[in-house]
Coordinates of C-alpha atoms and ligand atoms in Angstrom, one line a residue:
X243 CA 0.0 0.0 0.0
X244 CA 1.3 3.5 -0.5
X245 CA 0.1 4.9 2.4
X246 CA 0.6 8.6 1.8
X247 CA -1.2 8.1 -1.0
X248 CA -4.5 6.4 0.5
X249 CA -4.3 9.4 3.4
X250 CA -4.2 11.8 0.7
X251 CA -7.4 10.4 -0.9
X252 CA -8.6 10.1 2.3
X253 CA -7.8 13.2 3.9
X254 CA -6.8 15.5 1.0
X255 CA -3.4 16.2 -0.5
X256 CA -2.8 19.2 1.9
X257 CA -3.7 17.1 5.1
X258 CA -0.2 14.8 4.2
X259 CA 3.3 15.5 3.9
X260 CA 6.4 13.3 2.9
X261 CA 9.6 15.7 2.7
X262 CA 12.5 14.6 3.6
X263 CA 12.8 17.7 6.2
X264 CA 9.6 17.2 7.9
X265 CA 10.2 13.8 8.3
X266 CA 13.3 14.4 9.5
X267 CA 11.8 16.8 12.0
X268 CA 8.7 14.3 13.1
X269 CA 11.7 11.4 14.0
X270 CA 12.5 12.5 17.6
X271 CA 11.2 14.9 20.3
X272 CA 13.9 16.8 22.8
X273 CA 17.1 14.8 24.4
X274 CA 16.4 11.5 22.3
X275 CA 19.0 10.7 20.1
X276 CA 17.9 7.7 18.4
X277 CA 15.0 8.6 15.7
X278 CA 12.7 6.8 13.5
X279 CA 11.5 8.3 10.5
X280 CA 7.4 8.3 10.0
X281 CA 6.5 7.3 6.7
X282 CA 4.2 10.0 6.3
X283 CA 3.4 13.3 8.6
X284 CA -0.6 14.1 8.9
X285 CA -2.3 17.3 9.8
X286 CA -5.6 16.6 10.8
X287 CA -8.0 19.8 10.5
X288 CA -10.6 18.8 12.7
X289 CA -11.8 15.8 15.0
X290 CA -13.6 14.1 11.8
X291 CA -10.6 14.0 10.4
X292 CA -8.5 12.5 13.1
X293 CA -11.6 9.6 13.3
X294 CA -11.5 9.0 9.9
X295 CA -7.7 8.5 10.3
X296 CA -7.4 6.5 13.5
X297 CA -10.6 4.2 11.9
X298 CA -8.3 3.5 8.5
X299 CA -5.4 3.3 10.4
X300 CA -6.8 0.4 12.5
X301 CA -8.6 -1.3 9.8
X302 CA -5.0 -1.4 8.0
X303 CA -2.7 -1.9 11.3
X304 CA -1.1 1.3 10.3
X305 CA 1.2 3.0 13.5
X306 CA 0.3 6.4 14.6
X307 CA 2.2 8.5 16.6
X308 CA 0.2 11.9 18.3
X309 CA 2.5 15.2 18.2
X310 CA 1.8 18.2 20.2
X311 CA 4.7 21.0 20.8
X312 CA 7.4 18.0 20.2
X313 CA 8.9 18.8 23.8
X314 CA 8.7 15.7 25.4
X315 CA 11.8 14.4 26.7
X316 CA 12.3 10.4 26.8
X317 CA 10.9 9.5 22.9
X318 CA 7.7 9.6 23.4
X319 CA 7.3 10.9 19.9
X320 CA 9.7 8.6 18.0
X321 CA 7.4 6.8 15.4
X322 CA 9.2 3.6 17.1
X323 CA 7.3 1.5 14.3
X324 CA 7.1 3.6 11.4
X325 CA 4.2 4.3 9.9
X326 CA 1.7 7.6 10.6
X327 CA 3.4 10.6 12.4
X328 CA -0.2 12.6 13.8
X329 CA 1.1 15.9 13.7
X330 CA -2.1 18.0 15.6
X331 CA -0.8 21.9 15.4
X332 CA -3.2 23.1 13.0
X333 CA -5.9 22.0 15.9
X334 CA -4.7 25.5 17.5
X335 CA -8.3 27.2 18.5
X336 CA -9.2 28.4 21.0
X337 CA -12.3 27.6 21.7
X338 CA -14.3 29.2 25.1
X339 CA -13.2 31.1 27.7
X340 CA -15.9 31.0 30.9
X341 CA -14.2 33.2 33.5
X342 CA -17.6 33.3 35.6
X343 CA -16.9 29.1 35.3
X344 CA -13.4 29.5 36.1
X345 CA -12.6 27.3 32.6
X346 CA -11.6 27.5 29.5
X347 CA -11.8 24.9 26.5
X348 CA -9.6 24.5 23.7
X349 CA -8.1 22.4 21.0
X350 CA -5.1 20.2 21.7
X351 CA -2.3 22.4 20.5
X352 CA -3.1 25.2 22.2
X353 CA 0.1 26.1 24.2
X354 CA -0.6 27.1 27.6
X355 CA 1.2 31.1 27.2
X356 CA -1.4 31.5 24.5
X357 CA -3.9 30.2 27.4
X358 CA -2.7 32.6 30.0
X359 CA -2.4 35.4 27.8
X360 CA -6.1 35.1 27.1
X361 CA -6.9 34.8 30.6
X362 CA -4.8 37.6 32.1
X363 CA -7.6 40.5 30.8
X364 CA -9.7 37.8 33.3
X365 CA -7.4 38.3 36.2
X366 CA -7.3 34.2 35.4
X367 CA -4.6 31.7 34.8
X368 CA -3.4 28.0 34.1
X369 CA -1.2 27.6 36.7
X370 CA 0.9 24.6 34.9
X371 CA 4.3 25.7 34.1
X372 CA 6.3 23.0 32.2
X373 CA 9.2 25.6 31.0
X374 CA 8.6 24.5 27.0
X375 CA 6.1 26.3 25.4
X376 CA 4.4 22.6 25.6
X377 CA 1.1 22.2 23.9
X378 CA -2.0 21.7 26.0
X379 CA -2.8 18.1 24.4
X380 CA 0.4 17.4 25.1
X381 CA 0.5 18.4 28.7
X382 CA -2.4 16.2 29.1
X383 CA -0.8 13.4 27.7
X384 CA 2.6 13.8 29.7
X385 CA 0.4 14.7 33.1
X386 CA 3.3 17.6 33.0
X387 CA 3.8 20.0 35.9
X388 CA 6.8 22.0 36.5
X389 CA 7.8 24.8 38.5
X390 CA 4.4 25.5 40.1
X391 CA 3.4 22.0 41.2
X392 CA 4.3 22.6 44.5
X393 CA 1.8 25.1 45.1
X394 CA -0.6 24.3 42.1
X395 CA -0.6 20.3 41.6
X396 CA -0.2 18.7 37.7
X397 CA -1.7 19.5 34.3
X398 CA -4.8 16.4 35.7
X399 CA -5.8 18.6 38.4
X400 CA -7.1 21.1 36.2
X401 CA -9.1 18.4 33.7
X402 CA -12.3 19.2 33.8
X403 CA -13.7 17.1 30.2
X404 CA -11.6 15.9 27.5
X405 CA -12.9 15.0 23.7
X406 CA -10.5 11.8 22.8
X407 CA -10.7 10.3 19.6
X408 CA -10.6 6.3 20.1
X409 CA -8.2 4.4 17.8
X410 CA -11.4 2.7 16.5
X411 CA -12.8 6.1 15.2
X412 CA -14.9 6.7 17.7
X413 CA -15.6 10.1 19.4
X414 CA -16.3 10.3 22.9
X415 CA -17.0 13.4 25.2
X416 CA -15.1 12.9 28.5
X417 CA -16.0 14.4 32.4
X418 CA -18.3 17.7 32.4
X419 CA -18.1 21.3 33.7
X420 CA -18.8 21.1 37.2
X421 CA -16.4 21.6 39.8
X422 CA -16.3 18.0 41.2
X423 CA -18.0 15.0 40.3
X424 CA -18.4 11.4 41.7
X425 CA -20.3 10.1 38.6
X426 CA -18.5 7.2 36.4
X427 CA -15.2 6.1 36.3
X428 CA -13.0 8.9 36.1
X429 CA -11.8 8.3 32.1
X430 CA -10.4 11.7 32.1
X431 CA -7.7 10.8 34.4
X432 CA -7.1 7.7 32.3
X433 CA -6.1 9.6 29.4
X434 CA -4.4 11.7 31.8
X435 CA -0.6 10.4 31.1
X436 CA -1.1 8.0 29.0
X437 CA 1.1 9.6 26.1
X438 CA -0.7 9.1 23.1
X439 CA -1.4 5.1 23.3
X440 CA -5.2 5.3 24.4
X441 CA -6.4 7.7 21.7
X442 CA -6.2 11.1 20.8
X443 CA -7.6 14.2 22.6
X444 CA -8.8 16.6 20.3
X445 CA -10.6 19.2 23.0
X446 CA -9.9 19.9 26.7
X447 CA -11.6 21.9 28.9
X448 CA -9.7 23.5 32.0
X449 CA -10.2 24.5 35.5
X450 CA -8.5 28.2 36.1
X451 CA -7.6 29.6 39.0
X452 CA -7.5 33.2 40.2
X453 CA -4.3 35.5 39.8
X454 CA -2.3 36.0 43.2
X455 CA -2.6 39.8 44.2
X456 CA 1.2 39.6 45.0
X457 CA 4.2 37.5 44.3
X458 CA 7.8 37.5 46.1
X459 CA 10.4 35.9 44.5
X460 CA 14.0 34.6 46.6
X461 CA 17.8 33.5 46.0
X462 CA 19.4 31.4 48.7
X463 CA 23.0 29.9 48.1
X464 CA 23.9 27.0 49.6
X465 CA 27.5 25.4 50.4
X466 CA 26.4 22.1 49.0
X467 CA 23.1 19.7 48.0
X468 CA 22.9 18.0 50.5
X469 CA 22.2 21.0 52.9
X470 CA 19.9 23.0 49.7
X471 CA 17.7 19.9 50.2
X472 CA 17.5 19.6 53.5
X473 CA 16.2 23.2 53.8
X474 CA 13.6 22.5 51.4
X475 CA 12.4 19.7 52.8
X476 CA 11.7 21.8 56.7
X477 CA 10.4 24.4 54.6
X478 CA 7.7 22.0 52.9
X479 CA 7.3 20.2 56.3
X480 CA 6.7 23.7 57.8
X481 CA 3.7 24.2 55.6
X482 CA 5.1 27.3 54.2
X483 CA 2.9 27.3 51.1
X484 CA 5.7 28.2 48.2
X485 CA 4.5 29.0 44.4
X486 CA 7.7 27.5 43.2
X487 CA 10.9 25.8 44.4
X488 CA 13.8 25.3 42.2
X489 CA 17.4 23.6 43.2
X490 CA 19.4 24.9 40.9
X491 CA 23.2 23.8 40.6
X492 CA 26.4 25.7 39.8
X493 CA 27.1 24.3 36.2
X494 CA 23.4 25.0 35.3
X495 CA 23.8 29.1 36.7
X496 CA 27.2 28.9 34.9
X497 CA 25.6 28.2 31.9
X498 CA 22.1 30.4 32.2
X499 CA 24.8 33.3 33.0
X500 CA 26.7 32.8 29.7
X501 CA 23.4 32.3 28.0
X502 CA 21.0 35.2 29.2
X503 CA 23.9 37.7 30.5
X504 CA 22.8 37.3 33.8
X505 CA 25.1 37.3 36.7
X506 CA 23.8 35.2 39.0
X507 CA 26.5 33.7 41.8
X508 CA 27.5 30.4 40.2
X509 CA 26.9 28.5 43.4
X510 CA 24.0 25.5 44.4
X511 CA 20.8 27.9 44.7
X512 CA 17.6 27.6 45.7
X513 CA 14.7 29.8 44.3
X514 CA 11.4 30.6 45.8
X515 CA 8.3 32.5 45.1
X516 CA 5.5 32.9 47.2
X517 CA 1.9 33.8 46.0
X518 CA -0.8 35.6 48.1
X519 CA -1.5 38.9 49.9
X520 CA 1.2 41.3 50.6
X521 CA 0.9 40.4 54.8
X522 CA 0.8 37.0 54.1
X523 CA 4.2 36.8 51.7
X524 CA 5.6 38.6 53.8
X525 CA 5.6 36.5 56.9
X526 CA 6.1 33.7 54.2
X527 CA 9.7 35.5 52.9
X528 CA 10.6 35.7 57.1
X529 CA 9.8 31.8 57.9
X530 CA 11.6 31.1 55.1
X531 CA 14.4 33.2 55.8
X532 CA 14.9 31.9 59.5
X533 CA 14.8 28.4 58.3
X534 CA 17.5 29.2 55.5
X535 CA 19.7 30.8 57.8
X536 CA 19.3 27.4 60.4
X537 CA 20.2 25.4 57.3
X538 CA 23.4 27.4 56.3
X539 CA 22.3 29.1 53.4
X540 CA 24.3 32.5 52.2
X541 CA 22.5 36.1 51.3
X542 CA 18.8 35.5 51.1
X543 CA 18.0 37.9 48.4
X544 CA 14.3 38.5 48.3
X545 CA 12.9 40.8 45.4
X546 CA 9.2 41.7 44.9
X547 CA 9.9 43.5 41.4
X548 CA 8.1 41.8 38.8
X549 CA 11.0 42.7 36.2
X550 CA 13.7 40.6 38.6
X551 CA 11.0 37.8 38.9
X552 CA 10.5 37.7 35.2
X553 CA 14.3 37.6 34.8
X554 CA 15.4 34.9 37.1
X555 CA 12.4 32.3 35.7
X556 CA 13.3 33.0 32.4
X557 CA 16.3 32.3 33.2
X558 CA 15.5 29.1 35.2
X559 CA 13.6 28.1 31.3
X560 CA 16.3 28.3 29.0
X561 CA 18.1 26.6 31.4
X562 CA 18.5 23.9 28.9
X563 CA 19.4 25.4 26.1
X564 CA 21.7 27.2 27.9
X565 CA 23.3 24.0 29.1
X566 CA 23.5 22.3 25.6
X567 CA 24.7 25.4 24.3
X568 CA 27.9 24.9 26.8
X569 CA 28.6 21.1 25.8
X570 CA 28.9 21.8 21.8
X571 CA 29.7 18.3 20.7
X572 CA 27.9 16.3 23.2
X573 CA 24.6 15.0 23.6
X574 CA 22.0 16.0 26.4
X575 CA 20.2 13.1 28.1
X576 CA 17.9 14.6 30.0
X577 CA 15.7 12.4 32.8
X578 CA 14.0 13.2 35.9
X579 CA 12.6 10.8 38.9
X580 CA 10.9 11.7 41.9
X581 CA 11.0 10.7 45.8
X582 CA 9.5 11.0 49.0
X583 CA 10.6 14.8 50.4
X584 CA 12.5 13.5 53.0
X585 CA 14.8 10.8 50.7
X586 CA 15.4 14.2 48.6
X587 CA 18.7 14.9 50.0
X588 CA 20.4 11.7 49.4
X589 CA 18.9 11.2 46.1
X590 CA 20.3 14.5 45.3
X591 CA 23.3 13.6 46.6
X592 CA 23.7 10.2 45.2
X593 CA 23.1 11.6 41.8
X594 CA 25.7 13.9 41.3
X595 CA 28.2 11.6 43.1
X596 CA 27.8 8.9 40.4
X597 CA 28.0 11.8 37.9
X598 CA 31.3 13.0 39.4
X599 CA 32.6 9.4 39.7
X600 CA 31.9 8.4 36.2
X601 CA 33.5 11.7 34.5
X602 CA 30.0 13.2 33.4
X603 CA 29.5 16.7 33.3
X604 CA 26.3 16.9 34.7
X605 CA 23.4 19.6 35.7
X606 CA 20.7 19.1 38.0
X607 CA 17.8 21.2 38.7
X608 CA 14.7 20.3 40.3
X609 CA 11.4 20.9 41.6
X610 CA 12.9 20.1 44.9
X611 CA 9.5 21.0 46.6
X612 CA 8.0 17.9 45.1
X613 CA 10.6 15.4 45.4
X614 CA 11.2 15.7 41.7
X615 CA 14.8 16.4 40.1
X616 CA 16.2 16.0 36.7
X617 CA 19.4 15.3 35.6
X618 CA 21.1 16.3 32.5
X619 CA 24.1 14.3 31.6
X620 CA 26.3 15.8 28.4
X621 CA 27.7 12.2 26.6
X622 CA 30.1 11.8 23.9
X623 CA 28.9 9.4 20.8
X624 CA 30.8 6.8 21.9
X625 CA 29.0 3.5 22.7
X626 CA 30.7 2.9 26.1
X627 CA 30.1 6.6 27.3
X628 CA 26.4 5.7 26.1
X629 CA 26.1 2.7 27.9
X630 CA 27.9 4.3 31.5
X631 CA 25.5 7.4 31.2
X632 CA 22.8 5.1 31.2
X633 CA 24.5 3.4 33.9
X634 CA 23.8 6.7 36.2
X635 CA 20.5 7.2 34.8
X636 CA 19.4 3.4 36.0
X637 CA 21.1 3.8 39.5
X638 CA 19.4 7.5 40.3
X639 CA 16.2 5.3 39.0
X640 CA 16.5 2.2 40.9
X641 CA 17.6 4.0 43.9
X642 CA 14.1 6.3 43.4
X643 CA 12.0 2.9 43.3
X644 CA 13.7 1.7 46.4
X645 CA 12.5 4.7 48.6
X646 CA 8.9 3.7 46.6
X647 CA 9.7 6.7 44.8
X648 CA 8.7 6.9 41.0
X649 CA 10.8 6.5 37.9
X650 CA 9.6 9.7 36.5
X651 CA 7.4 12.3 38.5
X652 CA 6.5 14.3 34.8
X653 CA 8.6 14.0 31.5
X654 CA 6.9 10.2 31.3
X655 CA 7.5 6.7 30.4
X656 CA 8.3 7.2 26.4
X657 CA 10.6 4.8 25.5
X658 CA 13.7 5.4 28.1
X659 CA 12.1 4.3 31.1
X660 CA 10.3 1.6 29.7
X661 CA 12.8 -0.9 31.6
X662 CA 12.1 0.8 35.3
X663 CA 7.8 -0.1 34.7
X664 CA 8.4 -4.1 36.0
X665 CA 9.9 -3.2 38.8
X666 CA 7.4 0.0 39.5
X667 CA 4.3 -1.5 39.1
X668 CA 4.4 -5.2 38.9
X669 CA 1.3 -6.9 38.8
X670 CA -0.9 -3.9 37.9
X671 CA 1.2 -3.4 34.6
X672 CA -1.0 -6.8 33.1
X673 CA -4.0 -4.3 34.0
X674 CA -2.8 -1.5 32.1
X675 CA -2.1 -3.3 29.3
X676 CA -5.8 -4.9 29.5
X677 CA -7.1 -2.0 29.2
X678 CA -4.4 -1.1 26.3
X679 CA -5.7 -4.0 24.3
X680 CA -9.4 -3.0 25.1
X681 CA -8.9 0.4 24.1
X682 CA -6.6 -0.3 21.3
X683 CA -7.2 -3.6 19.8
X684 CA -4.7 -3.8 16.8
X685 CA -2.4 -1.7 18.9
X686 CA -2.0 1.0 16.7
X687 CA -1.9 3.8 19.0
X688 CA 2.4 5.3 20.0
X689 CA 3.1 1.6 19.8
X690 CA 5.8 0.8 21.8
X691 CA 5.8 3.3 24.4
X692 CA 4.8 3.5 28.2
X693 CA 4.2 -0.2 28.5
X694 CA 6.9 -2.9 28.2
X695 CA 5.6 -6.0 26.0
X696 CA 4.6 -9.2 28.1
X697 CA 6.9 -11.2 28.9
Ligands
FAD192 C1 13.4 22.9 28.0 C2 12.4 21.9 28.5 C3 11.9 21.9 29.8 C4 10.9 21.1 30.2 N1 10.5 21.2 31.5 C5 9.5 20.4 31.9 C6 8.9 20.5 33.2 O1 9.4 21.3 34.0 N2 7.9 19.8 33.5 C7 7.3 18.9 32.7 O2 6.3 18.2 33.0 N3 7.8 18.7 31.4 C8 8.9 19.4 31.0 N4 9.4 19.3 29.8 C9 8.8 18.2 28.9 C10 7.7 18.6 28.0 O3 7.6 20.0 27.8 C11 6.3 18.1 28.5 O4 6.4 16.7 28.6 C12 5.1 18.6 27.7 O5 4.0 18.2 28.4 C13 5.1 18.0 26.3 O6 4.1 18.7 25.6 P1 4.2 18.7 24.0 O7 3.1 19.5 23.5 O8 5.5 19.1 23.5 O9 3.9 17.2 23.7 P2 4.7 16.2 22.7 O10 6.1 16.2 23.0 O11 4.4 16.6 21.3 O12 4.0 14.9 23.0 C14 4.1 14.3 24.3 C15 3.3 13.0 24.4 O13 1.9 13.2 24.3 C16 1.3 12.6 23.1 N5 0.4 13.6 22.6 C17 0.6 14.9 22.3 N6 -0.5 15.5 21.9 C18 -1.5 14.6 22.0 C19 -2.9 14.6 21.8 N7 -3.6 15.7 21.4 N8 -3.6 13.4 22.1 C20 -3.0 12.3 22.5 N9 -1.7 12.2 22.7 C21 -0.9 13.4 22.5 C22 2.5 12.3 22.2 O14 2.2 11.1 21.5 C23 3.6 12.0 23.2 O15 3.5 10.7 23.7 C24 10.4 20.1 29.3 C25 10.9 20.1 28.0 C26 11.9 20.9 27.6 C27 12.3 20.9 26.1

């Protein structure tokens, strides 16, 4: 079958591309080196299209791999088998904004700035922050959080309904526009993470939240991780209810510095914010203060400007960039797990030992108030310095699953941690993929990805 061909019939020629470049650009997402090419990239224009596509593709056993924003992190977007790349950006409306609701509805590749610059005139965002200008579809998919989720929760949180396309064709309405509900099993939150392989979500409505009257943002140095962590974890224990929490090491500032022209001291770094009323953030800013200074911390540098806030998180988001940008040459594997608070500072600590010990220049940041830290290791294309990062990368893992941590806390399964999913879930993996083959019976939907094949 020439299968561009019978989606251009289908579809129309302008739905289907084939060049070499797009291709090329559909074969991996961010920090995955190993790409597959699709055979074809299709740009559905509306949900009737994606049903009449996921209908043909499973009466032909033909692959098909969603693609939001392409930010994902651990290959979740590699057409592993081939076939249909399901590229959804021209699915970019957006659709309703209730503000007397608190929600908003819109198509999947809606990126959630475009959101919260339509809500701000509301007083109104989508507290989500994932860094990358992620789609919302995609967020969905990936359950993604980010710097906020310490105060706000994950991308599921604020699910109110999806539409999902099934890979049988069908179209089904998801969830409602109340605030809570206790009706039905909660299929929302099933399609919540899972990545592409259930179906495909072609509208999502959101819960919104009010804009804080105030925000403070602070820098503490610390002399090590071990002691950065520590202080986060009291401060969380505390209550002391932070917006955002970031550990932020000295190669990553070293880096942002270079990148942005900032001058931020190139030493282990924490950075707050606090949300709320002026009174309240600052009696926040003191707590936090006292129990920095307890835990060793250097010049707590507090700064209410929203210019200096705006600075320091845009630094903290090209932090990446600004890494690779520093390791010309070498390629970024990037991977994050998550662990009980109180583990936190060993984890930490573990991490960037192995790092050190196996000759990897290495950068860690982290949403420290969640337990959750990534690591980015810089690897020469060498198959040995391959196979040792991933040595690191399955030690931080396993030692994550031992604390009954979780391989991953928000970039996903994809196909890198694929191997940690035995040991994580055991038993209840033969449920998922139940409900896999129920949802999917010729298995056509990301194949590959999230769930290991049966033994
Ligand atoms: C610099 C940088 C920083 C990042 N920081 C964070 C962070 O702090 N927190 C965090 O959570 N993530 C982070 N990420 C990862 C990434 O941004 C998130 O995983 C994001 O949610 C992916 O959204 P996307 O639109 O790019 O999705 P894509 O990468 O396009 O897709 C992600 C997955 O969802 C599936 N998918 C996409 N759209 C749909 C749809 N409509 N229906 C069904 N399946 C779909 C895809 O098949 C794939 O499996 C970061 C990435 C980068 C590059």
């Amino acid at each position: 079958m020439n299968l561009a061909l019978e989606l251009a019939r289908l579809l129309g020629d302008d739905r289907v591309d084939t060049t070499p470049a797009v291709l090329a650009q559909h074969s991996h997402g961010e920090s995955y080196a190993d790409g597959v090419t699709p055979a074809v990239v299709v740009y559905p224009h509306d949900t009737a299209e994606v049903s009449r596509l996921l209908r043909f593709a499973t009466a032909h056993g033909v692959p098909v791999t969603p693609v939001g924003a392409n930010s994902s992190l651990e290959g979740h977007t590699v057409p592993a088998a081939g076939g249909v790349s399901l590229d959804l950006g021209r699915l970019d409306r957006l659709l309703e904004a209730r503000p007397e609701d608190l929600l908003v509805v819109v198509q999947p590749a809606v990126t959630y700035p475009r959101v919260n610059g339509h809500l701000k005139r509301h007083g109104l965002f989508f507290p989500i922050d994932p860094g990358a200008h992620a789609s919302i579809g995609g967020m969905v998919s990936t359950n993604a959080s980010g710097t906020a989720a310490v105060r706000y929760g994950t991308t599921g949180d604020y699910v109110l309904a999806l539409e999902v396309v099934t890979p049988t064709g069908d179209v089904l309405r998801l969830g409602n526009r109340a605030r809570k509900s206790a009706s039905g099993y909660d299929l929302c939150a099933l399609f919540t993470g899972a990545e592409g392989t259930l179906g495909v979500i072609t509208e999502v409505t959101l819960r919104v939240v009010g804009l804080p009257e105030a925000a403070a943002a602070a820098r503490l140095p610390f002399p090590d991780a071990f002691r950065a962590t520590s202080f986060v974890t009291r401060l969380i224990q505390a209550g002391v209810p932070v917006a955002r929490c970031e550990l932020v090491d000295a190669n990553s500032i070293r880096s942002a510095n270079a990148y942005s022209g900032t001058d931020y001291p190139e030493e282990m770094t924490v950075f707050l914010e606090f949300h709320g009323n002026p009174a309240g953030i600052a009696a926040e800013v003191e707590l936090a203060r006292e129990l920095a200074e307890a835990a060793g911390a250097g010049a707590f540098e507090a700064a209410t400007d929203a210019g200096e806030r705006a600075r320091l998180w845009e630094a903290r988001h090209t932090m990446l960039f600004a890494s690779n940008a520093a390791h010309p040459g070498l390629h970024s594997l990037i991977t994050d797990v998550a662990v009980p608070i109180s583990h936190l500072p060993e984890a930490v600590t573990a991490a960037l030992a192995d790092c050190a010990e196996n000759g990897f220049d290495a950068n860690l940041v982290g949403h420290v108030g969640d337990g959750n830290f990534h690591l980015t290791l810089y690897v020469e294309d060498d198959p040995a310095r391959r196979a040792a990062a991933q040595g690191v990368v399955d030690r931080m893992t396993y030692r994550a699953l031992d604390v009954l941590g979780t391989a991953t806390g928000e970039h996903g399964v994809g196909l890198r941690k694929l191997k940690y999913m035995e040991r994580e879930h055991g038993a209840a993996l033969d449920l998922m993929r139940t409900l896999k083959a129920t949802l999917d019976p010729a298995g056509i939907m990301n194949p590959g990805k999230k769930l290991p094949p049966a033994r």
